[in-house]
């Protein structure tokens, strides 16, 4: 069973974000879902939010909250992305359940039932039939081909029917044992599946299939943490662009919830800047030794201007560390330009190309009501550049300032770099 990692960010940051309250609401929905009847797609809740919004932290905290509420080990956390090299997602799900079932008298019979399900995996059997059929036909005279195909097909159908019967029996046996185990628990058995949208498309969709057909039993509830758009891409990749991803997902998910991008008390620019600062102090404590302290301070100023997610800040810090020699010379400009590159690549490339973007960037800073001295100086520089573009500024000193700034922009030519 996958173990929860340290999470995307420290507890202090996420508690301030209010994600603890979000997790509590999700718990209530899951408990209600466990007792619901006649659901359209089983007891499955999907928590949909974009990358960088803190899904993984909520998923890990959710598992912990449920474990405290319903005895340790009865809320299971699986990072699906860690296991997407497996051929069958059932093995991943079953392993997590079996780990939790070790103290139970049902453990051994549940293990045997899970083993039988794996033995009767239809794709493996079909692959064997195709290979045997191919070998049978190789080298036959043309007059024998029809008879050979008929014989091979008849053999394949018999094996397939036998396999179907065995699959039906093994599926029923597993669900019966899973129901027995779940009924022993003081509360719902909740299986939290994180990072499903990062898995290879076939694995992600097979995971949904396995959940629907093998784990849809009373008191077993799934919480899937996904980025809906990424999952839509996986569906189109597998079934073609003509499919309706939402209609497809409705077969497997009964309820969907959104995860607010910004929740809690962080509604002002100063609060958001403090959040970014706290995050960087916890995630990058050693960067002071790399002389990036001023760069980090500038990011805390500009993060709310660009409405950066925590994952965006990670990308900015990654680029800052890679380009440390340039960042150290002009940390404020570097922070602004890299934030712009990460959040609005098209605007950065326009600025790099010398297109008329100076007035736009000046207004961005002015309208953000920033009071930071270095940021205000940068705003003045944008205003100066805009004035030179329009002919309002014609002094030699202003021209030199603009050339100097353009050289600074060129140092951060990140067109061919991505994170």
PDB file of C-alpha atoms in Angstrom, residues 14 20 52-54 68 100 102 109 116 133 143 166 169-170 192 214 237 250 269 289 294 304 312 330 343 378 419:
ATOM      1  CA  UNK A  14      -2.155  24.476   4.437  1.00  0.00           C
ATOM      2  CA  UNK A  20      -8.457  21.442   6.795  1.00  0.00           C
ATOM      3  CA  UNK A  52      -0.822  23.046  -7.868  1.00  0.00           C
ATOM      4  CA  UNK A  53      -4.004  23.650  -5.883  1.00  0.00           C
ATOM      5  CA  UNK A  54      -3.049  21.402  -2.959  1.00  0.00           C
ATOM      6  CA  UNK A  68      -8.805   8.732  13.403  1.00  0.00           C
ATOM      7  CA  UNK A 100      -5.607  -3.102   6.000  1.00  0.00           C
ATOM      8  CA  UNK A 102      -4.333  -8.234   8.013  1.00  0.00           C
ATOM      9  CA  UNK A 109     -10.041 -15.758   2.187  1.00  0.00           C
ATOM     10  CA  UNK A 116      -8.400 -15.724  -8.421  1.00  0.00           C
ATOM     11  CA  UNK A 133      -4.013 -19.222 -33.245  1.00  0.00           C
ATOM     12  CA  UNK A 143      -6.771 -25.088 -49.018  1.00  0.00           C
ATOM     13  CA  UNK A 166     -14.410 -18.243 -14.078  1.00  0.00           C
ATOM     14  CA  UNK A 169     -17.312 -16.521 -10.199  1.00  0.00           C
ATOM     15  CA  UNK A 170     -14.045 -14.943  -9.034  1.00  0.00           C
ATOM     16  CA  UNK A 192      -8.366   7.587  -1.244  1.00  0.00           C
ATOM     17  CA  UNK A 214     -14.935  -5.153  -8.371  1.00  0.00           C
ATOM     18  CA  UNK A 237      -6.398   9.646 -26.103  1.00  0.00           C
ATOM     19  CA  UNK A 250     -20.584   9.622 -15.243  1.00  0.00           C
ATOM     20  CA  UNK A 269      -2.489  40.741  -1.377  1.00  0.00           C
ATOM     21  CA  UNK A 289      23.220  29.746   1.297  1.00  0.00           C
ATOM     22  CA  UNK A 294      16.416  38.650  -2.154  1.00  0.00           C
ATOM     23  CA  UNK A 304      -0.118  37.631  -5.609  1.00  0.00           C
ATOM     24  CA  UNK A 312       3.849  27.834  -9.918  1.00  0.00           C
ATOM     25  CA  UNK A 330      19.126  41.551 -10.451  1.00  0.00           C
ATOM     26  CA  UNK A 343       2.269  32.330 -15.411  1.00  0.00           C
ATOM     27  CA  UNK A 378      10.436  48.257 -11.503  1.00  0.00           C
ATOM     28  CA  UNK A 419       9.476  23.160 -15.898  1.00  0.00           C
TER      29      UNK A 419
END
